[in-house]
């Protein structure tokens, strides 16, 4: 709704209020100005109508990945979602991430993501001569830099149906964010480790059925499915599902290339 | 999307079992190429004797079928539209249990690269057919059919070379791309095609059907192929 | 664990108690680097941070890490960097810190690379370095324009390999002391409101800055000066609090993003500032101090990007204080842009492809937040509160403060930047002094013997004090008070200051402080932002008072402190630092005389370093 004389408009918001026990949507109506984002309006609700409305945020510029929520059912960063996207009179729905346990209001317990991060084996850098430093070329580093843009907003984790709809998969599958991390280490030019068995057995890469919702919601524009997960699936196939390669490995009897345990 | 796929499957099944009107000199329908049975109207290579009584298309059609069914792009399409896991992003899965591609039968999708090898060979044959489509009994010519066949080959290559397995095999699997100049270039090229893999997937699919239809219409005499031949 | 502690457990069964050698407060670059070092030295270590791990304000750092690696210009070495830092800081920096920083930054950068950071490369495979204001050579190691994110993520993963324990979303309320040495840290969990007591032999403060005390700021909500206030109230000394850096280029439109940073890398990579007449006005503002090394014509400035040896640097790349003041004057003179800024133009000077490669997140930020395509249009920018040079006075070698067992690193500490920080020196600061403080704290802890005692009554008093806003019916809304404070500081203790405005501010701050202790936050203890805001407000006001108090005392203009009534630099004042100590009560609002202001002479540097500043030594 736009009032002609002031340029300010009013928006109706349905915000989920509650905690791990129970909750419901509460409607608020607040003014907003041209150029504002959803986080601005949520902050206005907080400053004027509901001082205890819980919401996470930090940078307000799409760089820290704190302000994730589901706006009208779509996982988004509140600080990068302009109000001008929603030109209408019906209320705008703002809900916490569904995949993680509710903590309070728009804040969820994203501890899962920190807990499983440790399952990806860390970088194992190649040694350099004393006093020397790595020579690294654009051809190698550019591929990895894309993955380093990740701001850990966990929107991909939230939208991924493997975690979202199947609670029991949470101990078998680490989610897209950590598969990106896996890819960034596997493709890192100074890394020497082989994480393919881990990818299959501990990280559950084969649970992904590449339906690409993670890529669609990624605010950092990382081609999660095409550039991280599928290439990793191919690497896992090299190691476990390619009969010719398995045979070749047998013949060369390299102990690390044998079939799965 | 689901509709498009469904329509194509219907047409392709029908065309495959027709076993006639798949050749209108010099055009060979891509569904029947390579035509390897002795019973072929136009034989690409005599690999199978005349004992092969059913449609010669059946000898090859499993290759594109397997290639596309295990294609990372089409997997997404049917997981979403037929399996409904998920029906759309942030919409709940239809089934309560889910094991993804970790078990039979879906784990078999991991053999995609072998279909890629076969599809690669097929693309060479298709290119040969496209070249042959400019050969009008020993004379160079251009017919509308030649152009359709050529487009078909180009689209098939664009689809095949942008395949994720291809991208992986030519260079993606390397830890250090910089150490292999040529493979780096190939990987770069494949990556460009790969970015539009879905687009090429659909256009090549549609075009193959269209090419078959065109050959069929010319062969049955419903339409005449406009052509210009150098004498 | 002392007897007092078990007593405390009985007293307040709900308080969670842990014990560590070293507790690091803050999980930005400095905090993470300190924790990594402390664990590497075998200290049992905890990290306490207000946000989730990996969200700290360091992710906002864009441009890069200044380190004289000499990858792009072989002539560059630590001495040149040292000289740039000292001159940029108007010779008020601690010479030893500037020296250590310049000497050690390259090692710290290479170490990050070893830990997985994916820096941009030069053509021959080394770490690429970019130009920045005040740096003689292209010196900033960078990852596109999101170097801070890269640094945080790299350190975060590195820390995850140690057994340091992280207390995410915990706010520290008070440092606990036992007879003039640190004995622990009292904090509460933001998510469920529980109090958590960490017994500690040594504490490292790495809490960042104070930006939220200003209206137009590049800072996030975390920047409430907690560390400054904690240190001060625990008995440590603060120094140079009047020096606040206003970054010349923040976004000015739309209003909701006003203040968000536009990296100096835009200018380093060829962008230029223009006023509404299209004039490159920076040529009108070259101070005599930098005249010798600054281009006097547009042609020379533009040629510098290609050939740095034969040309002098463009005035767009003068130190930040100079550029911010110039922009401020242009806007005041009515030559600003429609939304009250000036134009920053890279679109007409560099190809779209180059811009996208070098400044991808700037492109996205403007496209998505302001509907401006920076590859075709100029940006509108204006000064924004960015950094405080003042902070806890520390020992250069170990980061030790004047309070035994308390260490500090990063923005909360003082010394490296003098009166004005050079862009790119902050990330280096975090790494170099984060590591030193972590090592200093671990070494101190291992020699400290028994932990100090913690007084149960003091803890329960502090807890009660912290819970007060939840029950103080009739008190004011903390958000409103925060807004009032931000406006007050912005207009009275901002870029340009005057004695009458400062006096007014000090008076109002006392009033605000009284009211802040009455503030009321309805709701419970579980993730209640109103309550958090009420507590943070207390730190913000203490720190604001420190800034205003020092600003009154410094009757000259220098670096991040500009006085309308004393527009020039004063030689004598340039040789002293202002120090502050707390003389007020341990909890509750302070009293009139609670800030004790003293002075100390700026330390003289040794002869061989002083030689570097003799005329003719390069320019
Ligand atoms: S607040 Fe940082 S991403 Fe939204
Ligand atoms: S053909 Fe689509 S991925 Fe291989």
Short mmCIF file of C-alpha atoms and ligand atoms in Angstrom, two decimals, chain B residues 67-68 70-74 112 116 159-160 162-166 194 197, ligand 2:
data_model
loop_
_atom_site.label_atom_id
_atom_site.label_comp_id
_atom_site.label_asym_id
_atom_site.label_seq_id
_atom_site.Cartn_x
_atom_site.Cartn_y
_atom_site.Cartn_z
CA UNK B 67 22.74 -42.13 -21.79
CA UNK B 68 19.84 -39.86 -21.17
CA UNK B 70 21.59 -41.72 -16.42
CA UNK B 71 22.31 -38.11 -17.48
CA UNK B 72 22.76 -35.88 -14.44
CA UNK B 73 20.41 -33.35 -15.92
CA UNK B 74 17.57 -35.72 -16.84
CA UNK B 112 26.91 -43.01 -16.73
CA UNK B 116 29.02 -41.47 -22.45
CA UNK B 159 24.90 -32.18 -25.51
CA UNK B 160 27.42 -35.02 -25.46
CA UNK B 162 28.93 -30.98 -22.13
CA UNK B 163 28.21 -34.22 -20.28
CA UNK B 164 29.41 -34.18 -16.67
CA UNK B 165 31.26 -37.43 -17.16
CA UNK B 166 32.99 -35.98 -20.20
CA UNK B 194 28.04 -27.98 -19.45
CA UNK B 197 23.63 -28.83 -20.55
S1 LIG D 2 24.81 -36.54 -20.52
FE1 LIG D 2 24.00 -35.26 -19.03
S2 LIG D 2 25.50 -35.49 -17.57
FE2 LIG D 2 26.24 -36.83 -18.98
#
